[in-house]
Short mmCIF file of C-alpha atoms (C1' of nucleotides) in Angstrom, two decimals:
data_model
loop_
_atom_site.label_atom_id
_atom_site.label_comp_id
_atom_site.label_asym_id
_atom_site.label_seq_id
_atom_site.Cartn_x
_atom_site.Cartn_y
_atom_site.Cartn_z
CA MET A 111 -11.66 -41.90 58.42
CA SER A 112 -14.91 -41.07 56.76
CA GLU A 113 -14.68 -40.39 53.09
CA SER A 114 -18.25 -41.56 52.59
CA THR A 115 -19.94 -38.74 50.81
CA GLY A 116 -23.16 -40.47 49.86
CA LEU A 117 -24.01 -41.54 46.37
CA ARG A 118 -26.16 -38.55 45.54
CA ALA A 119 -23.62 -35.93 46.57
CA ARG A 120 -20.81 -37.71 44.82
CA LYS A 121 -22.69 -37.92 41.55
CA LYS A 122 -23.77 -34.32 41.74
CA GLU A 123 -20.22 -33.20 42.20
CA ARG A 124 -19.14 -35.29 39.30
CA THR A 125 -21.89 -33.92 37.08
CA ARG A 126 -20.94 -30.41 38.03
CA ASP A 127 -17.32 -31.04 37.18
CA ALA A 128 -18.25 -32.71 33.92
CA ILE A 129 -20.31 -29.72 32.87
CA GLY A 130 -17.69 -27.20 33.93
CA ASP A 131 -14.86 -29.08 32.30
CA ALA A 132 -16.77 -29.58 29.08
CA ALA A 133 -17.65 -25.89 29.02
CA VAL A 134 -14.14 -24.61 29.65
CA SER A 135 -12.69 -27.02 27.17
CA LEU A 136 -15.08 -25.90 24.47
CA PHE A 137 -14.61 -22.24 25.31
CA LEU A 138 -10.85 -22.60 25.04
CA GLN A 139 -11.20 -24.33 21.70
CA ARG A 140 -13.62 -21.97 20.03
CA GLY A 141 -14.07 -18.88 22.22
CA PHE A 142 -16.80 -17.94 24.62
CA ASP A 143 -19.53 -16.88 22.25
CA ARG A 144 -18.87 -19.38 19.53
CA VAL A 145 -20.11 -22.06 21.89
CA SER A 146 -23.79 -22.39 22.72
CA VAL A 147 -25.10 -23.82 25.94
CA ASN A 148 -26.62 -26.55 23.84
CA ASP A 149 -23.16 -27.56 22.71
CA ILE A 150 -22.00 -27.70 26.29
CA ALA A 151 -24.97 -29.71 27.43
CA ALA A 152 -24.41 -32.14 24.58
CA ALA A 153 -20.70 -32.47 25.36
CA ALA A 154 -21.40 -33.05 29.03
CA GLU A 155 -24.21 -35.46 28.16
CA ILE A 156 -26.84 -33.73 30.20
CA SER A 157 -29.95 -31.78 29.23
CA LYS A 158 -30.18 -28.02 29.04
CA PRO A 159 -32.41 -27.60 32.10
CA THR A 160 -29.99 -29.72 34.07
CA LEU A 161 -27.16 -27.48 33.00
CA PHE A 162 -29.01 -24.43 34.29
CA ARG A 163 -29.82 -26.23 37.51
CA TYR A 164 -26.09 -26.42 38.15
CA PHE A 165 -25.01 -23.03 36.80
CA PRO A 166 -27.27 -19.97 36.86
CA THR A 167 -25.85 -18.37 33.71
CA LYS A 168 -23.52 -19.13 30.86
CA GLU A 169 -20.86 -16.90 32.39
CA ASP A 170 -20.86 -18.91 35.56
CA LEU A 171 -19.80 -21.91 33.54
CA VAL A 172 -16.45 -20.22 33.18
CA LEU A 173 -16.21 -18.62 36.55
CA TYR A 174 -17.16 -21.50 38.76
CA ARG A 175 -13.48 -22.16 39.31
CA PHE A 176 -13.25 -18.78 40.96
CA VAL A 177 -16.47 -19.31 42.80
CA ASP A 178 -14.91 -22.30 44.47
CA HIS A 179 -12.49 -19.85 46.10
CA GLN A 180 -15.38 -17.59 47.05
CA GLY A 181 -15.00 -16.20 50.53
CA GLU A 182 -11.51 -17.56 50.88
CA ALA A 183 -10.04 -14.25 52.07
CA ALA A 184 -12.73 -13.95 54.72
CA ARG A 185 -12.06 -17.48 55.85
CA VAL A 186 -8.33 -16.86 56.12
CA VAL A 187 -8.97 -13.90 58.35
CA ARG A 188 -11.45 -15.74 60.53
CA ASP A 189 -9.27 -18.83 60.91
CA ARG A 190 -6.00 -17.05 61.65
CA GLN A 191 -4.13 -17.88 64.85
CA SER A 192 -4.67 -15.44 67.66
CA GLY A 193 -2.07 -12.72 67.78
CA ILE A 194 -1.69 -12.58 64.02
CA LYS A 195 -2.88 -9.48 62.22
CA PRO A 196 -5.43 -9.99 59.46
CA VAL A 197 -3.20 -8.46 56.80
CA THR A 198 -0.34 -10.68 57.86
CA ALA A 199 -2.49 -13.75 57.60
CA LEU A 200 -3.63 -12.73 54.13
CA HIS A 201 -0.08 -11.98 53.11
CA ARG A 202 1.12 -15.40 54.20
CA HIS A 203 -1.78 -17.08 52.52
CA PHE A 204 -1.04 -15.36 49.23
CA ARG A 205 2.62 -16.17 49.59
CA ALA A 206 1.76 -19.84 50.13
CA GLY A 207 -0.35 -19.74 46.97
CA LEU A 208 2.64 -18.37 45.10
CA ASP A 209 4.85 -21.13 46.42
CA ARG A 210 2.57 -23.82 45.09
CA TYR A 211 1.95 -21.92 41.86
CA ASP A 212 -1.75 -21.72 42.54
CA PRO A 213 -3.62 -20.49 39.46
CA VAL A 214 -5.47 -17.87 41.51
CA THR A 215 -2.18 -16.04 42.09
CA GLY A 216 -1.65 -15.75 38.35
CA LEU A 217 1.62 -17.58 38.76
CA SER A 218 0.85 -20.72 36.78
CA ASP A 219 2.37 -21.52 33.42
CA HIS A 220 0.21 -24.50 32.63
CA PRO A 221 -0.93 -23.76 29.10
CA GLU A 222 -4.52 -24.50 29.99
CA VAL A 223 -4.46 -22.10 32.90
CA VAL A 224 -2.88 -19.34 30.86
CA ALA A 225 -5.38 -19.78 28.07
CA PHE A 226 -8.14 -19.78 30.63
CA HIS A 227 -7.03 -16.49 32.08
CA ARG A 228 -6.77 -14.95 28.64
CA LEU A 229 -10.29 -16.13 27.96
CA VAL A 230 -11.60 -14.46 31.09
CA PHE A 231 -9.71 -11.20 30.69
CA THR A 232 -10.49 -10.74 27.01
CA THR A 233 -14.20 -11.55 27.16
CA PRO A 234 -16.01 -8.46 28.46
CA SER A 235 -19.06 -10.19 29.86
CA LEU A 236 -16.80 -12.55 31.76
CA ALA A 237 -14.57 -9.88 33.18
CA GLY A 238 -17.69 -8.02 34.22
CA ARG A 239 -19.20 -10.96 35.96
CA LEU A 240 -15.91 -11.70 37.66
CA THR A 241 -15.79 -8.28 39.28
CA ARG A 242 -19.25 -8.91 40.66
CA TYR A 243 -17.95 -12.03 42.32
CA GLN A 244 -15.07 -10.05 43.71
CA LEU A 245 -17.49 -7.57 45.20
CA ASP A 246 -19.19 -10.35 47.11
CA ASP A 247 -15.82 -11.57 48.21
CA GLU A 248 -14.93 -8.09 49.36
CA GLU A 249 -18.07 -7.79 51.40
CA ALA A 250 -17.40 -11.08 53.12
CA LEU A 251 -13.87 -10.04 53.88
CA ALA A 252 -15.07 -6.71 55.26
CA ASP A 253 -17.44 -8.53 57.57
CA ALA A 254 -14.63 -10.76 58.75
CA LEU A 255 -12.46 -7.75 59.42
CA GLY A 256 -14.92 -5.87 61.58
CA GLU A 257 -17.65 -3.31 61.55
CA GLY A 258 -16.84 0.19 60.42
CA ILE A 259 -15.73 1.97 57.33
CA GLN A 260 -12.14 1.05 58.06
CA ALA A 261 -12.90 -2.62 57.64
CA ARG A 262 -14.49 -1.93 54.26
CA LEU A 263 -11.58 0.18 53.14
CA LEU A 264 -9.05 -2.41 54.15
CA ALA A 265 -11.01 -5.18 52.47
CA ALA A 266 -11.19 -3.24 49.24
CA GLN A 267 -7.51 -2.49 49.32
CA VAL A 268 -6.48 -6.05 50.04
CA LEU A 269 -8.51 -7.44 47.18
CA ALA A 270 -7.32 -4.71 44.87
CA VAL A 271 -3.76 -5.61 45.74
CA GLN A 272 -4.35 -9.29 45.10
CA ARG A 273 -5.98 -8.45 41.79
CA VAL A 274 -3.05 -6.38 40.65
CA LEU A 275 -0.51 -8.94 41.78
CA ALA A 276 -2.31 -11.74 40.00
CA ARG A 277 -2.63 -9.77 36.77
CA THR A 278 0.99 -8.76 36.90
CA ASN A 279 2.11 -12.33 37.31
CA TRP A 280 -0.17 -13.55 34.58
CA GLN A 281 1.07 -10.85 32.22
CA LYS A 282 4.67 -11.89 32.66
CA ILE A 283 3.79 -15.48 32.01
CA ALA A 284 1.65 -14.55 29.03
CA ASP A 285 4.81 -12.91 27.69
CA GLY A 286 6.45 -16.28 27.59
CA ARG A 287 8.33 -16.59 30.87
CA THR A 288 8.04 -19.61 33.14
CA ALA A 289 6.36 -19.52 36.51
CA HIS A 290 9.53 -20.66 38.17
CA ASP A 291 11.43 -17.79 36.60
CA VAL A 292 8.86 -15.23 37.65
CA HIS A 293 8.47 -16.54 41.18
CA PRO A 294 11.09 -14.35 42.95
CA GLU A 295 9.69 -11.16 41.47
CA ALA A 296 6.20 -12.23 42.37
CA VAL A 297 7.23 -12.77 45.95
CA ALA A 298 8.99 -9.40 46.07
CA ASP A 299 5.99 -7.64 44.58
CA ALA A 300 3.69 -9.30 47.05
CA ASP A 301 5.89 -8.42 50.01
CA GLN A 302 6.09 -4.82 48.93
CA ALA A 303 2.37 -4.54 48.25
CA PHE A 304 1.19 -6.20 51.45
CA ASN A 305 3.72 -4.35 53.60
CA GLN A 306 2.50 -0.97 52.55
CA LEU A 307 -1.02 -1.90 53.53
CA PRO A 308 -2.18 -0.30 56.83
CA MET B 1418 -27.86 -41.70 9.44
CA SER B 1419 -29.59 -41.40 12.75
CA GLU B 1420 -27.58 -42.60 15.68
CA SER B 1421 -29.47 -40.30 17.98
CA THR B 1422 -30.60 -42.51 20.79
CA GLY B 1423 -31.78 -39.83 23.19
CA LEU B 1424 -29.95 -39.00 26.37
CA ARG B 1425 -32.18 -41.07 28.61
CA ALA B 1426 -31.90 -44.29 26.63
CA ARG B 1427 -28.18 -43.94 26.25
CA LYS B 1428 -27.61 -43.51 29.95
CA LYS B 1429 -29.86 -46.41 30.81
CA GLU B 1430 -27.92 -48.68 28.58
CA ARG B 1431 -24.70 -47.50 30.12
CA THR B 1432 -26.00 -48.04 33.62
CA ARG B 1433 -27.11 -51.53 32.73
CA ASP B 1434 -23.72 -52.36 31.32
CA ALA B 1435 -21.96 -50.86 34.31
CA ILE B 1436 -23.99 -52.99 36.69
CA GLY B 1437 -23.58 -56.15 34.66
CA ASP B 1438 -19.87 -55.65 34.17
CA ALA B 1439 -19.26 -54.84 37.81
CA ALA B 1440 -21.22 -57.91 38.84
CA VAL B 1441 -19.48 -60.33 36.52
CA SER B 1442 -16.11 -58.91 37.39
CA LEU B 1443 -16.72 -59.34 41.11
CA PHE B 1444 -18.20 -62.80 40.66
CA LEU B 1445 -15.15 -63.92 38.73
CA GLN B 1446 -12.87 -62.53 41.39
CA ARG B 1447 -14.54 -63.96 44.45
CA GLY B 1448 -17.23 -66.42 43.35
CA PHE B 1449 -20.96 -66.02 43.07
CA ASP B 1450 -22.01 -66.20 46.68
CA ARG B 1451 -19.06 -64.44 48.16
CA VAL B 1452 -20.35 -61.25 46.57
CA SER B 1453 -23.39 -59.48 47.95
CA VAL B 1454 -25.70 -57.36 45.85
CA ASN B 1455 -24.62 -54.47 48.05
CA ASP B 1456 -21.06 -54.97 46.88
CA ILE B 1457 -22.20 -54.91 43.30
CA ALA B 1458 -24.31 -51.82 43.75
CA ALA B 1459 -21.38 -50.08 45.42
CA ALA B 1460 -18.98 -51.09 42.67
CA ALA B 1461 -21.38 -49.91 39.98
CA GLU B 1462 -22.08 -46.74 41.96
CA ILE B 1463 -25.82 -47.12 42.00
CA SER B 1464 -28.27 -47.87 44.80
CA LYS B 1465 -29.71 -51.27 45.57
CA PRO B 1466 -33.25 -50.53 44.39
CA THR B 1467 -31.80 -49.28 41.13
CA LEU B 1468 -29.92 -52.50 40.73
CA PHE B 1469 -33.10 -54.50 41.14
CA ARG B 1470 -34.92 -52.32 38.69
CA TYR B 1471 -32.43 -53.35 36.05
CA PHE B 1472 -32.10 -56.99 37.04
CA PRO B 1473 -34.91 -58.95 38.69
CA THR B 1474 -32.64 -61.27 40.70
CA LYS B 1475 -29.03 -61.76 41.60
CA GLU B 1476 -28.78 -64.65 39.19
CA ASP B 1477 -29.86 -62.47 36.32
CA LEU B 1478 -26.83 -60.32 36.94
CA VAL B 1479 -24.78 -63.16 35.59
CA LEU B 1480 -27.15 -64.41 32.96
CA TYR B 1481 -28.05 -61.18 31.25
CA ARG B 1482 -25.44 -61.92 28.67
CA PHE B 1483 -27.44 -64.96 27.72
CA VAL B 1484 -30.68 -63.08 27.98
CA ASP B 1485 -29.45 -60.76 25.28
CA HIS B 1486 -29.52 -63.79 22.98
CA GLN B 1487 -32.98 -64.70 24.20
CA GLY B 1488 -35.25 -65.83 21.38
CA GLU B 1489 -32.41 -65.87 18.91
CA ALA B 1490 -33.22 -69.35 17.64
CA ALA B 1491 -36.84 -68.39 17.08
CA ARG B 1492 -35.75 -65.29 15.22
CA VAL B 1493 -33.39 -67.24 13.00
CA VAL B 1494 -36.22 -69.52 12.00
CA ARG B 1495 -38.67 -66.73 11.35
CA ASP B 1496 -36.19 -64.67 9.35
CA ARG B 1497 -34.86 -67.47 7.18
CA GLN B 1498 -35.07 -67.14 3.42
CA SER B 1499 -37.97 -68.93 1.82
CA GLY B 1500 -37.11 -72.40 0.67
CA ILE B 1501 -34.69 -73.00 3.51
CA LYS B 1502 -35.60 -75.59 6.10
CA PRO B 1503 -35.65 -74.39 9.71
CA VAL B 1504 -33.03 -76.88 10.82
CA THR B 1505 -30.76 -75.79 8.00
CA ALA B 1506 -31.10 -72.16 8.96
CA LEU B 1507 -30.26 -73.00 12.57
CA HIS B 1508 -27.35 -75.13 11.48
CA ARG B 1509 -25.90 -72.32 9.38
CA HIS B 1510 -26.41 -69.84 12.15
CA PHE B 1511 -24.58 -71.99 14.64
CA ARG B 1512 -21.83 -72.56 12.14
CA ALA B 1513 -21.48 -68.81 11.65
CA GLY B 1514 -21.21 -68.43 15.41
CA LEU B 1515 -18.42 -70.98 15.42
CA ASP B 1516 -16.60 -69.12 12.69
CA ARG B 1517 -16.54 -65.91 14.64
CA TYR B 1518 -15.77 -67.73 17.91
CA ASP B 1519 -18.94 -66.46 19.50
CA PRO B 1520 -18.95 -67.17 23.23
CA VAL B 1521 -22.43 -68.71 23.04
CA THR B 1522 -21.01 -71.57 20.96
CA GLY B 1523 -18.56 -72.38 23.75
CA LEU B 1524 -15.74 -71.86 21.27
CA SER B 1525 -14.02 -68.88 22.83
CA ASP B 1526 -10.69 -69.03 24.57
CA HIS B 1527 -10.75 -65.53 25.99
CA PRO B 1528 -9.80 -66.12 29.60
CA GLU B 1529 -12.67 -64.02 30.81
CA VAL B 1530 -15.19 -65.98 28.77
CA VAL B 1531 -13.81 -69.31 29.92
CA ALA B 1532 -13.87 -68.23 33.54
CA PHE B 1533 -17.38 -66.95 33.04
CA HIS B 1534 -18.60 -70.26 31.72
CA ARG B 1535 -16.98 -72.11 34.57
CA LEU B 1536 -18.73 -69.78 36.96
CA VAL B 1537 -22.09 -70.53 35.41
CA PHE B 1538 -21.65 -74.28 35.15
CA THR B 1539 -20.26 -74.76 38.63
CA THR B 1540 -22.76 -72.61 40.49
CA PRO B 1541 -25.95 -74.64 40.93
CA SER B 1542 -28.36 -71.76 41.27
CA LEU B 1543 -26.97 -70.25 38.09
CA ALA B 1544 -27.11 -73.43 36.09
CA GLY B 1545 -30.66 -73.87 37.30
CA ARG B 1546 -31.72 -70.44 36.29
CA LEU B 1547 -30.03 -70.82 32.94
CA THR B 1548 -32.10 -73.88 32.10
CA ARG B 1549 -35.22 -71.88 32.85
CA TYR B 1550 -34.11 -69.35 30.31
CA GLN B 1551 -33.52 -72.11 27.87
CA LEU B 1552 -37.04 -73.38 28.42
CA ASP B 1553 -38.40 -69.99 27.44
CA ASP B 1554 -36.14 -70.03 24.45
CA GLU B 1555 -37.40 -73.47 23.57
CA GLU B 1556 -40.99 -72.37 23.74
CA ALA B 1557 -40.33 -69.42 21.46
CA LEU B 1558 -38.57 -71.67 19.01
CA ALA B 1559 -41.43 -74.14 19.10
CA ASP B 1560 -43.88 -71.38 18.28
CA ALA B 1561 -41.71 -70.26 15.39
CA LEU B 1562 -41.59 -73.81 14.08
CA GLY B 1563 -45.32 -74.43 14.04
CA GLU B 1564 -48.19 -75.78 16.03
CA GLY B 1565 -48.19 -79.40 17.04
CA ILE B 1566 -46.20 -81.74 19.15
CA GLN B 1567 -43.69 -82.16 16.36
CA ALA B 1568 -42.70 -78.52 16.58
CA ARG B 1569 -42.12 -78.84 20.30
CA LEU B 1570 -40.09 -82.00 19.88
CA LEU B 1571 -37.91 -80.46 17.23
CA ALA B 1572 -37.37 -77.33 19.28
CA ALA B 1573 -36.32 -79.33 22.29
CA GLN B 1574 -33.95 -81.42 20.22
CA VAL B 1575 -32.35 -78.45 18.52
CA LEU B 1576 -31.67 -76.67 21.77
CA ALA B 1577 -30.43 -79.85 23.38
CA VAL B 1578 -28.02 -80.27 20.51
CA GLN B 1579 -26.77 -76.72 20.81
CA ARG B 1580 -26.33 -77.16 24.54
CA VAL B 1581 -24.26 -80.28 24.11
CA LEU B 1582 -22.16 -78.76 21.35
CA ALA B 1583 -21.42 -75.68 23.39
CA ARG B 1584 -20.48 -77.66 26.48
CA THR B 1585 -18.28 -79.96 24.46
CA ASN B 1586 -16.44 -77.04 22.95
CA TRP B 1587 -16.08 -75.33 26.26
CA GLN B 1588 -14.76 -78.51 27.89
CA LYS B 1589 -12.02 -78.86 25.31
CA ILE B 1590 -10.99 -75.28 25.80
CA ALA B 1591 -11.16 -75.61 29.56
CA ASP B 1592 -8.67 -78.45 29.10
CA GLY B 1593 -6.21 -75.97 27.73
CA ARG B 1594 -6.62 -76.07 23.97
CA THR B 1595 -7.05 -72.97 21.82
CA ALA B 1596 -10.27 -72.09 20.09
CA HIS B 1597 -8.52 -72.07 16.75
CA ASP B 1598 -7.25 -75.59 17.37
CA VAL B 1599 -10.65 -76.89 18.37
CA HIS B 1600 -12.54 -75.20 15.56
CA PRO B 1601 -12.42 -78.04 12.97
CA GLU B 1602 -13.72 -80.59 15.42
CA ALA B 1603 -16.40 -78.20 16.54
CA VAL B 1604 -17.56 -77.77 12.97
CA ALA B 1605 -17.52 -81.53 12.38
CA ASP B 1606 -19.47 -82.17 15.56
CA ALA B 1607 -22.02 -79.53 14.63
CA ASP B 1608 -22.45 -80.92 11.13
CA GLN B 1609 -22.96 -84.40 12.44
CA ALA B 1610 -25.37 -83.34 15.16
CA PHE B 1611 -27.52 -81.09 12.99
CA ASN B 1612 -27.58 -83.54 10.09
CA GLN B 1613 -29.07 -86.31 12.16
CA LEU B 1614 -31.87 -84.03 13.23
CA PRO B 1615 -35.19 -84.80 11.49
"C1'" DA C 1338 -40.34 -3.40 9.28
"C1'" DT C 1339 -41.67 -8.00 9.01
"C1'" DG C 1340 -40.59 -12.55 9.32
"C1'" DA C 1341 -37.55 -16.37 10.12
"C1'" DC C 1342 -33.58 -17.81 13.06
"C1'" DT C 1343 -30.68 -18.50 16.78
"C1'" DG C 1344 -29.43 -18.56 21.49
"C1'" DA C 1345 -30.13 -17.88 26.66
"C1'" DG C 1346 -33.06 -19.20 30.21
"C1'" DT C 1347 -37.62 -21.15 31.95
"C1'" DT C 1348 -41.64 -24.12 32.82
"C1'" DG C 1349 -44.56 -28.30 33.52
"C1'" DC C 1350 -44.66 -32.98 33.30
"C1'" DT C 1351 -42.72 -37.60 33.35
"C1'" DT C 1352 -39.16 -40.90 34.28
"C1'" DT C 1353 -35.29 -42.33 36.94
"C1'" DT C 1354 -32.58 -42.56 41.11
"C1'" DT C 1355 -31.49 -42.08 45.88
"C1'" DT C 1356 -32.53 -42.78 50.64
"C1'" DA C 1357 -33.93 -45.11 54.51
"C1'" DA C 1358 -36.68 -48.18 56.21
"C1'" DC C 1359 -38.61 -52.48 56.02
"C1'" DC C 1360 -39.76 -57.98 55.28
"C1'" DG C 1361 -38.49 -62.78 55.58
"C1'" DA C 1362 -35.26 -66.47 55.47
"C1'" DG C 1363 -30.96 -68.31 57.07
"C1'" DT C 1364 -27.38 -68.74 60.56
"C1'" DA C 1365 -24.14 -68.03 64.23
"C1'" DA C 1366 -23.75 -66.90 69.37
"C1'" DC C 1367 -24.73 -67.86 73.76
"C1'" DG D 1077 -34.54 -70.91 72.30
"C1'" DT D 1078 -33.76 -66.18 71.73
"C1'" DT D 1079 -31.02 -62.56 69.95
"C1'" DA D 1080 -28.62 -60.41 66.56
"C1'" DC D 1081 -26.46 -60.63 62.13
"C1'" DT D 1082 -26.33 -60.80 57.16
"C1'" DC D 1083 -28.37 -61.05 52.76
"C1'" DG D 1084 -31.88 -61.02 48.93
"C1'" DG D 1085 -35.48 -58.26 47.70
"C1'" DT D 1086 -39.27 -54.49 48.32
"C1'" DT D 1087 -41.56 -50.04 49.36
"C1'" DA D 1088 -42.65 -45.02 49.75
"C1'" DA D 1089 -41.23 -40.49 49.52
"C1'" DA D 1090 -38.29 -37.03 47.86
"C1'" DA D 1091 -34.52 -35.39 44.88
"C1'" DA D 1092 -32.82 -35.06 40.43
"C1'" DA D 1093 -32.80 -35.53 35.46
"C1'" DG D 1094 -34.95 -35.68 30.82
"C1'" DC D 1095 -38.01 -33.85 27.38
"C1'" DA D 1096 -40.62 -30.72 24.81
"C1'" DA D 1097 -42.35 -26.53 24.38
"C1'" DC D 1098 -42.16 -21.93 25.63
"C1'" DT D 1099 -40.49 -16.72 26.35
"C1'" DC D 1100 -37.61 -13.01 25.29
"C1'" DA D 1101 -33.62 -10.76 22.88
"C1'" DG D 1102 -30.98 -9.92 19.24
"C1'" DT D 1103 -29.78 -10.49 14.17
"C1'" DC D 1104 -30.19 -10.84 9.56
"C1'" DA D 1105 -32.51 -11.33 5.47
"C1'" DT D 1106 -35.79 -9.41 2.05
#
DNA sequence: ATGACTGAGTTGCTTTTTTAACCGAGTAAC
DNA sequence: GTTACTCGGTTAAAAAAGCAACTCAGTCAT
């Protein structure tokens, strides 16, 4: 088994995580625009230019956790077993995320995750930037689905569905319920939503 | 109060410590020449050239803890209050080291320190290199003491005395006694030794 | 409205680190 | 004896990080 990543790559990854974690932690403590990039750089013990070498903008410091899932939908479609319809593959993948309470499904009641989602949804510049990421994601998914306008339409609908499902789940949890409690409804919602897709 | 060390300096110091600690820890586990510099570099998560930029030779990886005390005797003499004889200043300084169980006096029963001393004394190349350090130390002390042959003689005698005292203390502790138990004898030995110096 | 600040990004230059390749001595295999 | 290791230590080139100083917006006094 090769888990040898090379010194350079390993340290870069660690630096990236350190910056991202420091940023999110500070943002959760004090709010997005009460924290300067200087604060983050200081907390992560790196210099400001280094910070911007890892993250193009301040917003990306928050959203890099989503970026890591960038293109995931497209990948699911591409890697599906033959004979399985794209929508089915996406449905199963979302369902699996639900079952392991993956934060991207909105179905996580870890306090940090909940706070993080509130941060994103209630900070306009972050929500804005997030939709831009989702557009990229949509495009990739459309490409994976095929060529014409139908592929684009389907891609848009799938991602819209996932967005709504995730927000719905998050909302219920933000209202104080546990992820475990919400799980059955989340599964039912997902089944209904995906099944009425073309 | 300024404790601002600058990012660069702070990280360098940390890297140095990481290398030194990794090295000593491995040496204590497996013995000096059962550990390659590659092992040390890997454990400290730095590359081999980096290791050698921090430490000129493998031996220095062990001895840097002594190097940090390099020139201490000379400094004690130079910084003594006026009216105090050099030997007296050195005597008091050694006595103070005894009182705080400073490892350099040999009067420490921390298992790690004891094992470390055994490592140094029982590994020929290390003992050899250590005496070279002590020669440098001796020269610095001689310069601090004055010009002629007398200064050199005194310097040599002082350091010889300190060496013997430290080894004597260490030997007693290696035989199983506690530092606290040995302390009175160590003080008596030191008093006797320093008092019969010119 | 002008001037002084603050904060997001950037730029040029220097220092540090990684990488991979090498040297030279020792040593074990055959 | 030659071949092939391993190990201490070095070198050159390229990547990455630090530092200081800068631009460009906004903001908030006076």
